[in-house]
Short mmCIF file of C-alpha atoms and ligand atoms in Angstrom, two decimals:
data_model
loop_
_atom_site.label_atom_id
_atom_site.label_comp_id
_atom_site.label_asym_id
_atom_site.label_seq_id
_atom_site.Cartn_x
_atom_site.Cartn_y
_atom_site.Cartn_z
CA MET A 106 -30.83 -24.20 12.06
CA ILE A 107 -32.64 -23.84 15.13
CA LEU A 108 -31.43 -22.46 18.28
CA VAL A 109 -33.29 -23.55 21.72
CA VAL A 110 -32.56 -21.34 25.04
CA GLY A 111 -33.66 -23.25 27.90
CA GLY A 112 -33.94 -27.00 25.63
CA CYS A 113 -32.56 -29.15 28.79
CA GLY A 114 -35.81 -28.08 31.46
CA TYR A 115 -39.09 -30.36 31.35
CA ILE A 116 -40.79 -28.43 28.53
CA GLY A 117 -37.14 -27.70 26.08
CA SER A 118 -36.31 -31.45 26.49
CA HIS A 119 -39.69 -32.66 25.04
CA LEU A 120 -39.65 -30.13 21.98
CA VAL A 121 -35.94 -30.66 21.30
CA LYS A 122 -36.60 -34.51 21.37
CA GLU A 123 -39.53 -33.92 18.55
CA LEU A 124 -37.44 -30.93 16.15
CA ILE A 125 -34.10 -33.42 16.10
CA LYS A 126 -36.14 -36.09 13.98
CA GLU A 127 -36.65 -32.56 11.20
CA THR A 128 -33.82 -30.27 11.99
CA GLU A 129 -30.50 -29.60 13.49
CA VAL A 130 -30.94 -28.36 16.84
CA ILE A 131 -28.54 -25.72 19.01
CA VAL A 132 -29.30 -26.16 22.85
CA LEU A 133 -28.38 -23.22 25.09
CA ASP A 134 -28.94 -24.04 28.83
CA ASN A 135 -27.10 -22.90 31.60
CA LEU A 136 -28.08 -25.94 33.55
CA SER A 137 -29.87 -24.02 36.42
CA THR A 138 -32.95 -25.96 36.74
CA GLY A 139 -32.48 -28.36 33.12
CA HIS A 140 -30.44 -31.82 33.03
CA ARG A 141 -28.00 -32.16 30.68
CA TRP A 142 -29.07 -35.90 30.73
CA ALA A 143 -32.27 -34.69 29.42
CA VAL A 144 -30.84 -33.63 25.22
CA ASP A 145 -29.90 -36.17 23.13
CA ASP A 146 -26.69 -35.99 21.54
CA GLU A 147 -27.81 -35.03 17.84
CA ALA A 148 -28.29 -31.56 19.85
CA ILE A 149 -25.31 -29.70 19.67
CA PHE A 150 -25.19 -28.37 23.27
CA ILE A 151 -23.91 -25.14 24.40
CA LYS A 152 -23.70 -24.68 28.33
CA GLY A 153 -24.28 -20.78 28.89
CA ASP A 154 -26.12 -17.91 29.95
CA LEU A 155 -29.06 -16.11 27.73
CA GLY A 156 -28.35 -13.27 29.93
CA GLU A 157 -24.63 -12.98 29.06
CA ARG A 158 -24.36 -10.91 25.72
CA LYS A 159 -20.92 -12.90 24.85
CA ASP A 160 -22.08 -16.16 25.14
CA LEU A 161 -24.96 -15.45 23.04
CA GLU A 162 -22.96 -13.30 20.51
CA ASN A 163 -20.21 -16.19 20.04
CA ILE A 164 -23.50 -18.54 19.49
CA PHE A 165 -24.96 -16.46 16.54
CA SER A 166 -21.79 -14.98 15.02
CA LYS A 167 -20.68 -18.81 14.31
CA TYR A 168 -23.99 -20.67 13.70
CA GLN A 169 -26.30 -19.86 10.76
CA ILE A 170 -29.83 -19.85 12.90
CA ASP A 171 -32.47 -19.62 11.48
CA ALA A 172 -35.16 -19.16 14.38
CA VAL A 173 -35.25 -19.01 18.12
CA MET A 174 -37.18 -21.00 20.26
CA HIS A 175 -37.23 -19.70 23.97
CA PHE A 176 -37.94 -21.49 26.96
CA ALA A 177 -35.62 -20.77 29.25
CA ALA A 178 -37.33 -19.29 32.48
CA SER A 179 -38.11 -19.04 36.02
CA SER A 180 -41.49 -20.25 36.14
CA LEU A 181 -43.12 -20.68 39.97
CA VAL A 182 -46.02 -18.49 40.85
CA GLY A 183 -45.46 -18.75 44.43
CA GLU A 184 -41.53 -18.10 43.98
CA SER A 185 -42.45 -14.66 41.97
CA VAL A 186 -44.37 -13.91 45.12
CA VAL A 187 -41.58 -13.58 47.37
CA ASN A 188 -38.80 -12.67 44.65
CA PRO A 189 -40.30 -10.51 41.94
CA SER A 190 -36.54 -9.31 41.20
CA LYS A 191 -35.36 -12.89 39.84
CA TYR A 192 -38.46 -12.95 37.62
CA TYR A 193 -37.67 -9.53 36.62
CA GLN A 194 -33.86 -10.40 35.95
CA ASN A 195 -34.08 -13.55 34.26
CA ASN A 196 -37.56 -13.80 32.23
CA VAL A 197 -37.26 -9.60 31.17
CA VAL A 198 -34.01 -8.32 30.97
CA SER A 199 -32.24 -11.55 29.69
CA THR A 200 -34.80 -11.98 26.88
CA LEU A 201 -34.20 -8.28 25.77
CA THR A 202 -30.70 -9.23 25.87
CA LEU A 203 -31.19 -12.53 23.79
CA LEU A 204 -33.98 -10.58 21.25
CA ASP A 205 -31.14 -7.39 20.92
CA VAL A 206 -28.35 -10.43 19.65
CA MET A 207 -31.21 -11.89 17.19
CA MET A 208 -31.83 -8.62 15.77
CA LYS A 209 -28.31 -8.03 15.00
CA TYR A 210 -27.61 -11.32 13.60
CA ASN A 211 -30.77 -10.61 11.70
CA VAL A 212 -32.47 -13.40 13.09
CA LYS A 213 -36.08 -12.53 13.35
CA LYS A 214 -37.86 -15.27 13.67
CA PHE A 215 -38.89 -16.36 17.43
CA ILE A 216 -41.30 -18.49 19.74
CA PHE A 217 -41.70 -17.65 23.02
CA SER A 218 -42.86 -19.32 25.93
CA SER A 219 -46.06 -17.69 27.71
CA THR A 220 -48.36 -18.90 30.04
CA ALA A 221 -51.71 -19.06 31.12
CA ALA A 222 -50.97 -16.42 34.10
CA VAL A 223 -50.60 -13.39 31.62
CA TYR A 224 -54.95 -13.81 32.24
CA GLY A 225 -54.93 -12.99 36.01
CA LEU A 226 -58.23 -13.88 37.18
CA PRO A 227 -60.61 -15.08 34.74
CA GLU A 228 -63.55 -13.43 33.73
CA GLU A 229 -64.83 -15.70 30.91
CA SER A 230 -65.21 -20.08 31.78
CA LEU A 231 -63.14 -20.55 28.62
CA LEU A 232 -59.99 -18.35 28.05
CA THR A 233 -59.16 -17.12 24.22
CA GLU A 234 -56.89 -15.21 23.41
CA LYS A 235 -58.56 -11.93 23.83
CA SER A 236 -59.18 -12.20 26.60
CA ASN A 237 -58.05 -9.74 29.25
CA THR A 238 -54.59 -9.77 30.23
CA LYS A 239 -54.04 -8.58 33.84
CA PRO A 240 -51.72 -11.00 35.88
CA ILE A 241 -51.93 -10.92 39.36
CA ASN A 242 -48.14 -12.53 39.77
CA PRO A 243 -44.58 -11.04 38.82
CA TYR A 244 -44.60 -14.34 37.00
CA GLY A 245 -47.57 -13.40 34.65
CA LYS A 246 -46.29 -9.89 34.48
CA SER A 247 -42.85 -11.03 33.53
CA LYS A 248 -44.06 -12.79 30.79
CA LEU A 249 -46.81 -9.99 29.62
CA MET A 250 -44.16 -7.75 29.85
CA ILE A 251 -42.40 -9.52 27.05
CA GLU A 252 -45.41 -10.28 25.14
CA LYS A 253 -45.38 -6.50 24.73
CA ILE A 254 -41.83 -5.73 23.87
CA LEU A 255 -42.42 -8.37 20.52
CA GLU A 256 -45.13 -6.18 19.66
CA ASP A 257 -42.95 -3.60 19.67
CA TYR A 258 -40.15 -5.28 18.20
CA SER A 259 -42.08 -6.58 15.50
CA ASN A 260 -43.11 -3.14 14.40
CA ALA A 261 -39.66 -1.47 14.31
CA TYR A 262 -37.44 -4.33 13.32
CA ASP A 263 -39.90 -6.60 11.46
CA LEU A 264 -39.25 -9.71 14.01
CA ASN A 265 -41.84 -12.49 13.53
CA TYR A 266 -42.97 -14.58 16.47
CA ILE A 267 -45.52 -16.96 18.01
CA THR A 268 -46.31 -16.54 21.43
CA LEU A 269 -47.73 -19.62 22.88
CA ARG A 270 -49.66 -19.42 26.03
CA TYR A 271 -49.28 -22.58 28.44
CA PHE A 272 -51.50 -23.81 30.70
CA ASN A 273 -50.50 -26.49 32.74
CA ALA A 274 -47.72 -28.81 31.26
CA ALA A 275 -47.53 -32.24 33.09
CA GLY A 276 -46.96 -35.76 31.84
CA ALA A 277 -43.67 -37.42 30.18
CA HIS A 278 -42.67 -38.61 26.93
CA LYS A 279 -43.67 -41.92 25.78
CA SER A 280 -40.49 -43.54 25.83
CA SER A 281 -39.82 -42.41 29.82
CA LEU A 282 -36.39 -41.67 29.13
CA ILE A 283 -37.31 -37.85 30.30
CA GLY A 284 -39.63 -36.32 32.27
CA GLU A 285 -41.04 -33.69 35.21
CA ASP A 286 -37.76 -33.54 37.20
CA HIS A 287 -37.63 -30.10 39.21
CA ASN A 288 -35.31 -29.74 42.41
CA PRO A 289 -36.78 -28.82 44.56
CA GLU A 290 -40.63 -30.54 42.94
CA THR A 291 -43.43 -27.87 43.31
CA HIS A 292 -45.84 -28.88 40.93
CA LEU A 293 -48.97 -30.75 41.79
CA ILE A 294 -48.97 -34.31 39.01
CA PRO A 295 -45.35 -35.22 40.50
CA LEU A 296 -46.03 -33.67 43.78
CA ILE A 297 -48.80 -36.16 44.22
CA LEU A 298 -46.87 -38.96 42.08
CA ASN A 299 -44.17 -39.29 44.30
CA HIS A 300 -46.05 -39.33 47.23
CA LEU A 301 -47.99 -42.51 45.76
CA LEU A 302 -44.75 -44.19 45.30
CA GLY A 303 -43.78 -42.99 49.33
CA LYS A 304 -40.87 -40.69 48.68
CA ILE A 305 -43.04 -37.94 50.41
CA ASP A 306 -45.75 -38.06 53.13
CA LYS A 307 -49.17 -36.20 52.03
CA ILE A 308 -49.84 -34.30 49.99
CA SER A 309 -51.00 -30.30 50.92
CA VAL A 310 -53.51 -28.93 49.12
CA PHE A 311 -53.47 -24.95 48.83
CA GLY A 312 -57.24 -23.73 49.84
CA ASN A 313 -59.98 -25.44 49.71
CA ASP A 314 -62.55 -22.17 50.17
CA TYR A 315 -62.46 -20.95 46.41
CA ASN A 316 -65.28 -20.09 44.47
CA THR A 317 -64.78 -23.55 42.88
CA GLU A 318 -67.09 -26.73 43.01
CA ASP A 319 -65.40 -29.01 45.76
CA GLY A 320 -63.33 -25.45 46.75
CA THR A 321 -59.83 -26.37 45.10
CA CYS A 322 -58.34 -24.22 42.27
CA ILE A 323 -59.11 -25.25 38.93
CA ARG A 324 -56.64 -25.71 36.18
CA ASP A 325 -56.36 -27.33 32.42
CA TYR A 326 -53.50 -29.98 32.16
CA ILE A 327 -51.80 -30.41 29.24
CA HIS A 328 -49.22 -33.15 28.03
CA VAL A 329 -45.96 -32.00 27.40
CA THR A 330 -45.43 -33.75 24.08
CA ASP A 331 -49.47 -31.68 23.10
CA LEU A 332 -47.16 -28.63 23.84
CA ALA A 333 -44.02 -30.06 22.13
CA ARG A 334 -45.95 -30.87 18.65
CA ALA A 335 -47.61 -27.43 18.79
CA HIS A 336 -44.55 -25.79 19.31
CA ILE A 337 -43.23 -27.26 15.69
CA LEU A 338 -46.54 -26.21 13.51
CA ALA A 339 -45.58 -22.83 14.97
CA LEU A 340 -42.31 -22.73 13.64
CA ASN A 341 -43.10 -24.55 10.17
CA ALA A 342 -45.83 -21.66 10.25
CA LEU A 343 -43.01 -18.58 10.75
CA LEU A 344 -40.16 -20.82 8.60
CA ASN A 345 -42.52 -20.77 5.38
CA GLY A 346 -44.59 -17.57 5.92
CA LYS A 347 -47.30 -18.77 6.71
CA LYS A 348 -47.33 -16.98 9.48
CA LYS A 349 -45.74 -13.48 10.68
CA VAL A 350 -47.17 -12.63 14.72
CA GLU A 351 -49.95 -15.04 16.36
CA THR A 352 -50.42 -15.62 19.94
CA TYR A 353 -51.97 -19.39 20.94
CA ASN A 354 -53.58 -21.13 24.25
CA LEU A 355 -52.27 -23.72 24.21
CA GLY A 356 -54.71 -26.15 27.10
CA ASN A 357 -56.90 -29.26 26.67
CA GLY A 358 -59.93 -27.13 26.85
CA LYS A 359 -61.42 -28.94 30.24
CA GLY A 360 -60.36 -27.82 33.80
CA TYR A 361 -59.75 -30.40 36.33
CA SER A 362 -59.98 -29.13 40.55
CA VAL A 363 -57.16 -30.55 42.55
CA ASN A 364 -59.22 -32.68 44.44
CA GLU A 365 -59.75 -34.29 40.88
CA VAL A 366 -56.71 -34.74 39.58
CA ILE A 367 -55.50 -36.48 43.47
CA LYS A 368 -58.31 -39.01 42.80
CA THR A 369 -57.36 -39.82 38.85
CA CYS A 370 -53.84 -40.30 40.38
CA GLU A 371 -55.16 -42.57 43.27
CA VAL A 372 -56.98 -44.80 40.18
CA ILE A 373 -54.01 -44.83 38.30
CA THR A 374 -51.79 -45.72 40.94
CA GLY A 375 -54.38 -47.91 42.76
CA ASN A 376 -52.86 -46.03 46.04
CA LYS A 377 -54.76 -43.80 48.64
CA ALA A 378 -53.75 -40.16 49.41
CA VAL A 379 -52.79 -38.98 52.58
CA VAL A 380 -54.46 -35.12 52.01
CA GLU A 381 -53.92 -31.96 54.01
CA TYR A 382 -56.00 -29.26 53.36
CA VAL A 383 -53.51 -25.90 53.83
CA ASN A 384 -53.70 -21.92 53.30
CA ARG A 385 -54.00 -20.66 49.47
CA ARG A 386 -51.00 -20.10 47.55
CA PRO A 387 -50.00 -16.55 46.84
CA GLY A 388 -50.97 -15.46 43.47
CA ASP A 389 -53.29 -18.52 42.09
CA PRO A 390 -56.37 -17.92 40.78
CA ALA A 391 -59.06 -19.88 41.00
CA TYR A 392 -60.01 -21.34 37.47
CA LEU A 393 -57.79 -21.22 34.63
CA VAL A 394 -59.52 -23.29 31.28
CA ALA A 395 -57.99 -22.49 27.88
CA SER A 396 -59.97 -22.33 24.46
CA SER A 397 -57.47 -23.66 21.98
CA GLU A 398 -59.95 -23.43 19.24
CA LYS A 399 -57.73 -20.71 17.23
CA ILE A 400 -54.49 -22.55 17.26
CA ASN A 401 -56.37 -25.34 16.36
CA PHE A 402 -58.59 -23.85 13.17
CA ASP A 403 -54.99 -21.85 12.12
CA LEU A 404 -52.59 -25.03 12.65
CA ASP A 405 -54.67 -28.16 12.64
CA TRP A 406 -53.39 -28.68 16.63
CA LYS A 407 -55.09 -30.43 18.94
CA ALA A 408 -54.67 -31.81 22.08
CA ASN A 409 -54.07 -35.70 21.78
CA TYR A 410 -53.69 -36.85 26.25
CA ASN A 411 -56.66 -36.22 28.19
CA LEU A 412 -56.17 -36.21 32.05
CA LYS A 413 -55.65 -39.39 32.82
CA GLU A 414 -53.70 -40.50 29.85
CA ILE A 415 -51.38 -37.37 30.97
CA ILE A 416 -51.04 -38.76 34.56
CA GLU A 417 -50.67 -42.48 32.98
CA SER A 418 -47.49 -41.67 31.36
CA ALA A 419 -46.08 -39.29 34.16
CA TRP A 420 -46.77 -42.08 36.52
CA SER A 421 -44.66 -44.63 33.70
CA TRP A 422 -41.91 -41.96 34.38
CA HIS A 423 -41.87 -41.54 38.15
CA LYS A 424 -41.94 -45.73 38.50
CA LYS A 425 -38.88 -45.73 36.49
CA ARG A 426 -36.84 -43.13 38.09
N1 UDP B 124 -51.08 -27.23 44.01
C1 UDP B 124 -51.38 -27.41 45.63
N2 UDP B 124 -50.60 -28.87 46.33
C2 UDP B 124 -49.29 -28.27 45.72
C3 UDP B 124 -48.81 -28.07 44.48
C4 UDP B 124 -49.97 -27.59 43.58
O1 UDP B 124 -52.93 -27.46 45.46
O2 UDP B 124 -48.43 -29.10 46.63
C5 UDP B 124 -51.80 -26.84 43.20
C6 UDP B 124 -51.61 -24.96 43.09
O3 UDP B 124 -52.76 -24.05 44.22
C7 UDP B 124 -52.17 -24.98 41.83
C8 UDP B 124 -52.55 -26.50 41.03
O4 UDP B 124 -52.08 -27.08 41.95
O5 UDP B 124 -53.90 -24.49 41.98
C9 UDP B 124 -51.27 -26.55 40.20
O6 UDP B 124 -50.17 -25.71 40.81
P1 UDP B 124 -48.62 -26.41 39.99
O7 UDP B 124 -47.74 -25.96 40.62
O8 UDP B 124 -48.68 -27.63 39.53
O9 UDP B 124 -48.70 -25.09 38.51
P2 UDP B 124 -49.25 -24.05 38.40
O10 UDP B 124 -50.77 -23.68 38.00
O11 UDP B 124 -48.73 -23.35 39.27
O12 UDP B 124 -48.87 -23.21 37.16
#
């Protein structure tokens, strides 16, 4: 039985949809940002808080858990700069509580959701897992702190874990039953699509004076179902003992500027966007693109969806909502 913490969130719920095809799943979520409807009835759902030791103890004492997958985190770069306390509390302190309860109940397999934000200002055009980690915002720092804690727990307590550093998750499930739904929405692709649906009056681009070809930030967008598949491969590698401790990047290996993403959305929807260029958003590096060669080599994972297909799936979902 697998415990998915934060399984009602955007990425967690896409993982649960795949994982319940293979095994029994318990979802723990406090529903602060996730949605109960995003998780199938086949999964056992428990409303509770990751930072509440007694909520966790209840679960670990009742169920035989083989591994934990941890998606519950605050994950907005801009917000982390103005409210770091929330990020260290939710992402570091609560995760430590989870890890300590896991150790107490002898649950020693863990999949951790990390981020490209741990790299800070990249020194290479394709980031590998060996690239320097110097995060420039509290979100990235909070995730890197847990990565370091995992190393120590592995040495001291024999924790086996795989850290997955996501680049920019986007897109929706092929069923269009679940997709990206944050409130308030801050992510680029859903904002553009909401604008093209007439729900918001323009799209603000945060900075066009970066050192990139068109001056806007470049990111590596990866389909949420590609991410979900990577989690299952990683989980199986831990469960069958093939891997004990690893870190993998998850991206497409190709970067797109904010302007290019807007253009692609316009082509797919057939609508023209109203774009306003505003100040840079604090904490944003100009360029973040992954090399995912390591997970491709080790676990035979590769991304199936390109940017166009990612946006098409997101568009089907947004139109339906
Ligand atoms: N972005 C933007 N306008 C928006 C939202 C995002 O220009 O309204 C930019 C943002 O500065 C970044 C990229 O789009 O360069 C992706 O941002 P998002 O918030 O989607 O993901 P993040 O990179 O923060 O994980």
